[in-house]
mmCIF file of C-alpha atoms in Angstrom:
data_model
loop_
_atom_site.group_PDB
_atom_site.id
_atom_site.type_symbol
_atom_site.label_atom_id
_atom_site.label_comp_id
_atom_site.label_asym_id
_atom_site.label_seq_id
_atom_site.Cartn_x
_atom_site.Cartn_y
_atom_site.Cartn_z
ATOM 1 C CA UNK A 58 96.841 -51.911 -0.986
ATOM 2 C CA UNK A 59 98.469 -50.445 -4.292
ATOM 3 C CA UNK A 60 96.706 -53.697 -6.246
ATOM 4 C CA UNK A 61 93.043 -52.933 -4.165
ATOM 5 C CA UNK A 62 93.570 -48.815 -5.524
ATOM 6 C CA UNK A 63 94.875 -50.289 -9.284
ATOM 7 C CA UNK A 64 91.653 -52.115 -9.518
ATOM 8 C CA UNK A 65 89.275 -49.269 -7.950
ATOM 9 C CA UNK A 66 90.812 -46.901 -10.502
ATOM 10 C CA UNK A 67 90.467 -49.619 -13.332
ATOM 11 C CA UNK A 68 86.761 -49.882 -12.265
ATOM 12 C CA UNK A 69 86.102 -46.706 -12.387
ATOM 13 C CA UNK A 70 88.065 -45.552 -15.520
ATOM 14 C CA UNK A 71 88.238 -48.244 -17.770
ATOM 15 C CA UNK A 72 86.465 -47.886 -20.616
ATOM 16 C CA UNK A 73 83.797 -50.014 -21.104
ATOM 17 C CA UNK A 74 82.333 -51.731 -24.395
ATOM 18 C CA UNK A 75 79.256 -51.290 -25.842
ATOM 19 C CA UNK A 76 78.285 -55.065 -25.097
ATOM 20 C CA UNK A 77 79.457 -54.259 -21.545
ATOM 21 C CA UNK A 78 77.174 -56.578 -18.872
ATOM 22 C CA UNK A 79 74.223 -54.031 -17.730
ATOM 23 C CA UNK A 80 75.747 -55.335 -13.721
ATOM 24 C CA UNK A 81 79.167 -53.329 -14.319
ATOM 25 C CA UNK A 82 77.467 -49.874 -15.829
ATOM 26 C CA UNK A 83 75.077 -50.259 -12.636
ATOM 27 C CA UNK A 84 78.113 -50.889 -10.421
ATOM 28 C CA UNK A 85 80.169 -47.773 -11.817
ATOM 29 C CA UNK A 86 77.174 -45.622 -12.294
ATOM 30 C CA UNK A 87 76.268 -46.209 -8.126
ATOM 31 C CA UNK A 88 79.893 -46.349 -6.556
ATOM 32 C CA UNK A 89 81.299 -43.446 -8.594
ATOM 33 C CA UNK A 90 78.537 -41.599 -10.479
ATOM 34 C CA UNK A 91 77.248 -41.001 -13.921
ATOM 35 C CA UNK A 92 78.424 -38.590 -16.284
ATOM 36 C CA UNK A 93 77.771 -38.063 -20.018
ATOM 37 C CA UNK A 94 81.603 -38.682 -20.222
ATOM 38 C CA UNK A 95 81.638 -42.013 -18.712
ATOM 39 C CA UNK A 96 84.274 -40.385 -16.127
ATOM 40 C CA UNK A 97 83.077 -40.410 -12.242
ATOM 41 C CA UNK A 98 81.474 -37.172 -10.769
ATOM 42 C CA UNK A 99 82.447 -35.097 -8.444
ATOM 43 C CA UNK A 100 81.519 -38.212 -5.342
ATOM 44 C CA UNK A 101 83.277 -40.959 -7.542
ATOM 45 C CA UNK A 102 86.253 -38.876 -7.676
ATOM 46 C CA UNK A 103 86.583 -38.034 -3.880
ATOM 47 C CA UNK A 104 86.180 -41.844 -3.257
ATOM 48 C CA UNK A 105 88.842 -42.864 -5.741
ATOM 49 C CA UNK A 106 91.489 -40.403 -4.392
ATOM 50 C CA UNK A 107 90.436 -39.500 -0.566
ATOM 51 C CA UNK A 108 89.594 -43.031 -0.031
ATOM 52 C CA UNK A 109 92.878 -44.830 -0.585
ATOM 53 C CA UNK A 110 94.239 -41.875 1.224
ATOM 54 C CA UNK A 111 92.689 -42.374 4.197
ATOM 55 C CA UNK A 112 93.219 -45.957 4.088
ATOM 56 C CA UNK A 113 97.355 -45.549 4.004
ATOM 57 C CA UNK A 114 97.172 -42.851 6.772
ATOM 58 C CA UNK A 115 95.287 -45.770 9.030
ATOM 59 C CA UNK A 116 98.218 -48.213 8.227
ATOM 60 C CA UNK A 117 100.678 -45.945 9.027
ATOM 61 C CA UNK A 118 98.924 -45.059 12.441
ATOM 62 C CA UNK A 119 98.322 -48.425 13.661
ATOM 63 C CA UNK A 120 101.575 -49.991 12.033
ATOM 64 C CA UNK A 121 103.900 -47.169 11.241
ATOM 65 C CA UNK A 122 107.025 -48.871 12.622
ATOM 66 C CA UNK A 123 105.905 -51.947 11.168
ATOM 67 C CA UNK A 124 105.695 -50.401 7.668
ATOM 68 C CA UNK A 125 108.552 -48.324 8.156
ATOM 69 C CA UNK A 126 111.172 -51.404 9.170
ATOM 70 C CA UNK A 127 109.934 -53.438 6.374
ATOM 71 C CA UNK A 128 110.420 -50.465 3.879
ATOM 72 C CA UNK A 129 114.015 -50.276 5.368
ATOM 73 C CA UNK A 130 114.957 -53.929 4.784
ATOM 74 C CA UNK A 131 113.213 -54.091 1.028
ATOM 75 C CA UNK A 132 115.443 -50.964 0.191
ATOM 76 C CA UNK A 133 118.987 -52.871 1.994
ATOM 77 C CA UNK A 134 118.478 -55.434 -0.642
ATOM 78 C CA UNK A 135 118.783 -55.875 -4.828
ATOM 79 C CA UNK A 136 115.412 -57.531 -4.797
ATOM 80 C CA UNK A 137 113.690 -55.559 -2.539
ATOM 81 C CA UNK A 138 114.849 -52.254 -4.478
ATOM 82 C CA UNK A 139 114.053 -53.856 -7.915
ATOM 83 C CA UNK A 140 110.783 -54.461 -6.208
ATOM 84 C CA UNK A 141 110.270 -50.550 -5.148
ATOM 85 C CA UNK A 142 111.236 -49.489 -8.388
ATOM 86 C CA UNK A 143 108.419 -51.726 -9.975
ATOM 87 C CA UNK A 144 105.882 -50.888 -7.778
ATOM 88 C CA UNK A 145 106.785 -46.895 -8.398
ATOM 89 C CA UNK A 146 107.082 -47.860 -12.018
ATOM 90 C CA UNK A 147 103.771 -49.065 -12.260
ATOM 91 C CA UNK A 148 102.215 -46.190 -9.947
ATOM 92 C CA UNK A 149 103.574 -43.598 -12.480
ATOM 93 C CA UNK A 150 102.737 -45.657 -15.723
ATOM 94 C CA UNK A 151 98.978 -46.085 -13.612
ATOM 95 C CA UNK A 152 98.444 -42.351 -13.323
ATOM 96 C CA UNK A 153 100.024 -41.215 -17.093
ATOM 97 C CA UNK A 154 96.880 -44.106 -18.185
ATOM 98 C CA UNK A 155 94.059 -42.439 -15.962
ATOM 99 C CA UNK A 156 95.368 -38.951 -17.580
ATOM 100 C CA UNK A 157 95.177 -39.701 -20.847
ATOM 101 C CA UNK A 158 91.837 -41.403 -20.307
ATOM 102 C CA UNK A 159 90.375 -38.359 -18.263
ATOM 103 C CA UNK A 160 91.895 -36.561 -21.350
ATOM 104 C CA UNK A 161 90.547 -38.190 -24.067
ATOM 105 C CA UNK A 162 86.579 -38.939 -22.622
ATOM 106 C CA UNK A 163 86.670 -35.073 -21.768
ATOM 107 C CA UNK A 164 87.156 -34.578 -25.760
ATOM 108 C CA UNK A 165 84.583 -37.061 -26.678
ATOM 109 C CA UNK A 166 82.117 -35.793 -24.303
ATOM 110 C CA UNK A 167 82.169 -32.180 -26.539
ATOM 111 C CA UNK A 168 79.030 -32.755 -28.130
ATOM 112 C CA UNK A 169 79.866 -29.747 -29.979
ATOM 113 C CA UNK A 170 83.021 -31.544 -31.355
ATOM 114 C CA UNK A 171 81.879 -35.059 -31.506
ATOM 115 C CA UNK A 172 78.475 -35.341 -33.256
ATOM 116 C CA UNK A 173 77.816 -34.074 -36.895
ATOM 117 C CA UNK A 174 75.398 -31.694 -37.806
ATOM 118 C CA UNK A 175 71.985 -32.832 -38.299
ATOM 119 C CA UNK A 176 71.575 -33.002 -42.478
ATOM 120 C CA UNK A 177 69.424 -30.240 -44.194
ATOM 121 C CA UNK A 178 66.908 -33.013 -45.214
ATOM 122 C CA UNK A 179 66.263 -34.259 -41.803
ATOM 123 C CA UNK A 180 62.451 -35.071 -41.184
ATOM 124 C CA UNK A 181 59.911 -32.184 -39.597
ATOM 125 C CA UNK A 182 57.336 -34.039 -38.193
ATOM 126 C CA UNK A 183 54.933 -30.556 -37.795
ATOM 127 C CA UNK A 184 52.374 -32.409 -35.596
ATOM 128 C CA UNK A 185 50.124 -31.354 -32.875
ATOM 129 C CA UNK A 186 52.076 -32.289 -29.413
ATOM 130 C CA UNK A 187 49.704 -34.163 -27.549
ATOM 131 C CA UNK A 188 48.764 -33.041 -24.130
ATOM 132 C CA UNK A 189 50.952 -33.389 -21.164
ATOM 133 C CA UNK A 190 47.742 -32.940 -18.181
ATOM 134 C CA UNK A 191 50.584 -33.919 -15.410
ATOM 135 C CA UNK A 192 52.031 -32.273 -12.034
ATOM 136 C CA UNK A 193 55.997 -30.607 -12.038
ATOM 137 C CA UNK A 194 58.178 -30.642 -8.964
ATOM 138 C CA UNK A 195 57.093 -27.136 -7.565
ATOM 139 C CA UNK A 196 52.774 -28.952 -7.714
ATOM 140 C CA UNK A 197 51.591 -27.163 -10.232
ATOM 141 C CA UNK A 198 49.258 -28.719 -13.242
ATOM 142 C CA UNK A 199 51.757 -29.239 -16.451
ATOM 143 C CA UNK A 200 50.235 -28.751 -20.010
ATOM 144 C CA UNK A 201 52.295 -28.070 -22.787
ATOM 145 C CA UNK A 202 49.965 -25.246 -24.237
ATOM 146 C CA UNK A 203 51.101 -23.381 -20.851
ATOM 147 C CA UNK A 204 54.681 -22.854 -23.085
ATOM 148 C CA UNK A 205 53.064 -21.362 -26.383
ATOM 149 C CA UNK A 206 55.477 -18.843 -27.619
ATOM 150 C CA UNK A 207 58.432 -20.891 -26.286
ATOM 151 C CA UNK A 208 60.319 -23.601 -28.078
ATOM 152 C CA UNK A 209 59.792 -26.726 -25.420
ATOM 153 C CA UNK A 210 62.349 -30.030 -25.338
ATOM 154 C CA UNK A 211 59.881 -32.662 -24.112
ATOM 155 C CA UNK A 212 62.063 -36.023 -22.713
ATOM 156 C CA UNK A 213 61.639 -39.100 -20.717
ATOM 157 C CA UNK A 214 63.654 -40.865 -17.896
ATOM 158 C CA UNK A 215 63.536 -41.858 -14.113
ATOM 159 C CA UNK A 216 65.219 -41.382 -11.031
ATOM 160 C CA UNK A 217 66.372 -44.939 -10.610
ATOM 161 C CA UNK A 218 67.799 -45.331 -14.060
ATOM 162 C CA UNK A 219 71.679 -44.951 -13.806
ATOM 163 C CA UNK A 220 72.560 -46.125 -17.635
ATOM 164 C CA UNK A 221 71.242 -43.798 -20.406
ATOM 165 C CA UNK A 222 68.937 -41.547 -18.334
ATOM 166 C CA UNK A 223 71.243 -39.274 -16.818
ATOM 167 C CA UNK A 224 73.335 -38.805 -20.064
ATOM 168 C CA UNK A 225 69.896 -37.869 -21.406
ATOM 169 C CA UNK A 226 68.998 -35.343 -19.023
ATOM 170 C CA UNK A 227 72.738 -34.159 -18.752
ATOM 171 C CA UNK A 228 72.434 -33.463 -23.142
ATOM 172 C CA UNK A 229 68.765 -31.907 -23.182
ATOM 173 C CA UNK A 230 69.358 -29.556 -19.617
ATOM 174 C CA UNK A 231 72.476 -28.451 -21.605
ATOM 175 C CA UNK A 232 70.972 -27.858 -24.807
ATOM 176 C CA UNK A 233 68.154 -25.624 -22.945
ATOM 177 C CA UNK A 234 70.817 -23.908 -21.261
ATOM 178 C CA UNK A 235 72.425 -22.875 -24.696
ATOM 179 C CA UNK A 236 69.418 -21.697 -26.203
ATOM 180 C CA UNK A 237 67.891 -19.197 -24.383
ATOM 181 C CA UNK A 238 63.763 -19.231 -24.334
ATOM 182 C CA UNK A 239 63.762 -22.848 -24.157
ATOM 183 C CA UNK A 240 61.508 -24.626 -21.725
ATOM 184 C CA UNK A 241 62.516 -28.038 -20.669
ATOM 185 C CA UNK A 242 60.599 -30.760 -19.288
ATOM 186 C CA UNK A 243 61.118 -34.592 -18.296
ATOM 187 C CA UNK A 244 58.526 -36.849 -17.860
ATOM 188 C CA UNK A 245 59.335 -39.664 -15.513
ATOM 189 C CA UNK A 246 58.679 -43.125 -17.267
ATOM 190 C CA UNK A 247 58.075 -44.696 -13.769
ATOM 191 C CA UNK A 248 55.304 -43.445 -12.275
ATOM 192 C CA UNK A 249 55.334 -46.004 -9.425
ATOM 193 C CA UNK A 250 58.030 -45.075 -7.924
ATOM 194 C CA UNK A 251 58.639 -41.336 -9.686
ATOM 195 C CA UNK A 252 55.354 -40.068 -7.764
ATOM 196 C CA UNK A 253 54.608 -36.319 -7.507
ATOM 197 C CA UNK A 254 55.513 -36.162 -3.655
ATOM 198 C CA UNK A 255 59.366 -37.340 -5.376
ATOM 199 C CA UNK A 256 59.755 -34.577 -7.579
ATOM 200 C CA UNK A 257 61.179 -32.061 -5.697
ATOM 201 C CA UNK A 258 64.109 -34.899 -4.647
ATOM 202 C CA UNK A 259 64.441 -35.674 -8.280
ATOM 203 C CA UNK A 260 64.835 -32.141 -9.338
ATOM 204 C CA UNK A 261 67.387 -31.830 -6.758
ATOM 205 C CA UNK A 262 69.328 -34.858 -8.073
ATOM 206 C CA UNK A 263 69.080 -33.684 -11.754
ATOM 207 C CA UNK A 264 70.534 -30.145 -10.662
ATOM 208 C CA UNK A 265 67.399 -29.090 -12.477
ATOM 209 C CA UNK A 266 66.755 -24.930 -12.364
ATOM 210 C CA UNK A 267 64.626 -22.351 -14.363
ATOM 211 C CA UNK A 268 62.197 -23.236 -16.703
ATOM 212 C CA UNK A 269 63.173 -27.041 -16.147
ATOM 213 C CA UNK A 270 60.575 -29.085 -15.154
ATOM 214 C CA UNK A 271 59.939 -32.910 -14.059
ATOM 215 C CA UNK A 272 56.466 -33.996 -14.246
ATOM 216 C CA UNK A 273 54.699 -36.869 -13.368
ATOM 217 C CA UNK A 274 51.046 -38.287 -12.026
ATOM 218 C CA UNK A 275 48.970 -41.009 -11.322
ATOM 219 C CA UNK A 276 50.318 -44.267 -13.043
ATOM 220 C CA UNK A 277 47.675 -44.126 -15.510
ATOM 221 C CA UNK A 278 47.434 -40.815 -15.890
ATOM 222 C CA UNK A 279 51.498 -41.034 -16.728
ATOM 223 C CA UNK A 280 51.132 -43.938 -19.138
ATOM 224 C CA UNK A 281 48.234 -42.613 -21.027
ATOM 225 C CA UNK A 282 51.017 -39.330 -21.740
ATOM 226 C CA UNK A 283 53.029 -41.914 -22.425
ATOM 227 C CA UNK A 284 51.342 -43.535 -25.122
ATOM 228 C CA UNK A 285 50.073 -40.039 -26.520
ATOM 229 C CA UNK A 286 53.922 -39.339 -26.959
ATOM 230 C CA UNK A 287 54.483 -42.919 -28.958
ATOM 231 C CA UNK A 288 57.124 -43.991 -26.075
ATOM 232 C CA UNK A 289 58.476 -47.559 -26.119
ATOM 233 C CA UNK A 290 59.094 -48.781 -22.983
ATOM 234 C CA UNK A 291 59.452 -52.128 -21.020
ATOM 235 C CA UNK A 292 59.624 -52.899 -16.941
ATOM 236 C CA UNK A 293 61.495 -55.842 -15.938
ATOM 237 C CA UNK A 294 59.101 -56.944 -13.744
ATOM 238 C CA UNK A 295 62.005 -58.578 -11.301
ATOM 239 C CA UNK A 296 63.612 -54.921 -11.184
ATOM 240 C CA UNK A 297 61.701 -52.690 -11.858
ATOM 241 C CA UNK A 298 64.275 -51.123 -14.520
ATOM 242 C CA UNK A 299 62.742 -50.072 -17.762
ATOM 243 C CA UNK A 300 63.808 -50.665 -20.847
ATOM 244 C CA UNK A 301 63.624 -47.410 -23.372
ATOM 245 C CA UNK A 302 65.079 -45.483 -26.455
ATOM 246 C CA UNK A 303 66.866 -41.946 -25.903
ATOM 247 C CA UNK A 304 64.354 -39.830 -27.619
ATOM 248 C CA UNK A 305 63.915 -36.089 -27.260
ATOM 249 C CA UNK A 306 60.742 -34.282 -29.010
ATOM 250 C CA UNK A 307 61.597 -30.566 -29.537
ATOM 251 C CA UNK A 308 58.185 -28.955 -29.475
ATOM 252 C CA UNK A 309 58.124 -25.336 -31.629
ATOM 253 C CA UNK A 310 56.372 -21.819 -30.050
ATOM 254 C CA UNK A 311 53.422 -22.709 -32.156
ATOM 255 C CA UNK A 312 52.755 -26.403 -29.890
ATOM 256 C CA UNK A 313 53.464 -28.796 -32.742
ATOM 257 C CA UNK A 314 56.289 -31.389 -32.487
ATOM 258 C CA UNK A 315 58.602 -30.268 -35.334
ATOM 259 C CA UNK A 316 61.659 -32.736 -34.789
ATOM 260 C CA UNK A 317 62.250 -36.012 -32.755
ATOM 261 C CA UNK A 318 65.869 -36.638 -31.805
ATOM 262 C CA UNK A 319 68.077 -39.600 -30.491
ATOM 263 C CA UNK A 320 71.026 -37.008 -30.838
ATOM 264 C CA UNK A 321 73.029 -34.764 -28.402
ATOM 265 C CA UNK A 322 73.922 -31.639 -27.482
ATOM 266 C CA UNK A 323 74.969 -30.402 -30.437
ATOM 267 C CA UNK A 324 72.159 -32.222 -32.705
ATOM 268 C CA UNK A 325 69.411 -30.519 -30.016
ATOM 269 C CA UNK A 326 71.036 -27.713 -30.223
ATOM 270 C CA UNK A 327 70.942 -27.809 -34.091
ATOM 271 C CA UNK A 328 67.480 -28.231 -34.247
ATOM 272 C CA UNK A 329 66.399 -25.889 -32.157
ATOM 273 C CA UNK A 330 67.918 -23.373 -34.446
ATOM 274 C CA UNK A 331 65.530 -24.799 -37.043
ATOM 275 C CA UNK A 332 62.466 -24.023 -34.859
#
């Protein structure tokens, strides 16, 4: 059992490489969550700690004496006792490695701290924004000339994305949230599946609130926005996952597209001061 726990932990913690196979980010991202971080959220953590928990209170219901008499007759002997003290050794060198891990990705993932200001001769694009025309999670019609007078972040992702999305929704919702005024809004690159009847769920999933919107339409009502905004994108027509740059379009009071952004927090954040 302490081996099955060492590798759930290593699964879940380990940090992975940026040629890591897409199969393993999936398989962390669905058994313990997605954070911008890389550590689990709040479900991944509960299953990595209540989990083996309950799993050693089972054992020691159904096979208590069991456990309990073999425990006994390790500790009796040298080898059993040098094999206690391992297995102790190796549960306290186990959790000092998960707390400097936890430590250090919760000091990477302060954008403020991490990224570098964006440089005073970085572009302005000062172009019209083209037009949204698409429905938001509460079913009203989206345009973006409904924000004049507000500086708008304008993204793209989709629900079943579990890679780069939510770190991209995580970084512009928290960039919004630090500059007050600021309208946020995600269009969904998979129409398909990302109808408007699925909004409301995918608001709920991004922990989306004021002045944060999700939009979306018919498919070719969604891809011609799409191609107005100049967003690569690719489906794998086997699974339906789509291949596409982290790009954020801050959009000044005035409705023209001043910046475009593969940055952060901090680099939103940044530009939006610039607005």
């Amino acid at each position: 059992m302490l081996g099955w726990t060492a590798a759930l932990w290593a699964l879940a913690l380990w940090p992975l490489p940026a040629d890591a196979p897409l199969w393993l980010a999936r398989t962390r991202a669905v058994c313990f969550g997605s954070t911008s971080s890389g550590l689990p959220d709040v479900a991944g953590w509960l299953v990595l700690t209540v989990q083996p928990g309950l799993m050693l209170g089972i054992l020691f219901l159904a096979f208590g004496d069991t456990l309990r008499s073999g425990l006994g007759r390790l500790a009796r002997g040298l080898p059993g006792r040098a094999a206690l003290v391992l297995a102790g050794g190796s549960l306290l060198v186990g959790l000092g490695a998960a707390g400097i891990r936890v430590a250090g990705a919760a000091e990477r993932s302060n954008p403020i701290a991490a990224e570098d200001d964006p440089p005073p001769t970085y572009p302005r694009l000062d172009r019209p924004a083209p037009r949204l025309d698409l429905w938001d999670q509460h079913g009203r019609a989206l345009t973006i000339d409904a924000f004049r007078g507000r500086p708008v972040l304008v993204t793209f992702a989709y629900a079943h994305c579990q890679t780069v999305c939510p770190v991209i929704v995580h970084d512009v919702l928290a960039a919004r949230r630090a500059v007050p005024g600021t309208v946020a809004v995600i269009v969904t690159l998979d129409p398909l599946r990302d109808t408007p009847a699925r909004l409301p769920a995918m608001a709920r999933q991004w922990q989306l609130g004021a002045d944060e919107l999700v939009a979306s339409g018919p498919p070719a009502a969604v891809e011609a926005v799409l191609d107005a905004w100049q967003v690569p994108r690719a489906r794998d027509p086997q699974t339906g996952d789509i291949t596409h740059p982290r790009l954020v379009y801050l959009v000044d009071p005035k409705g023209h597209i001043a910046y475009a952004t593969s940055g952060g927090v901090r680099a939103i954040t940044r530009l939006l001061s610039r607005l």
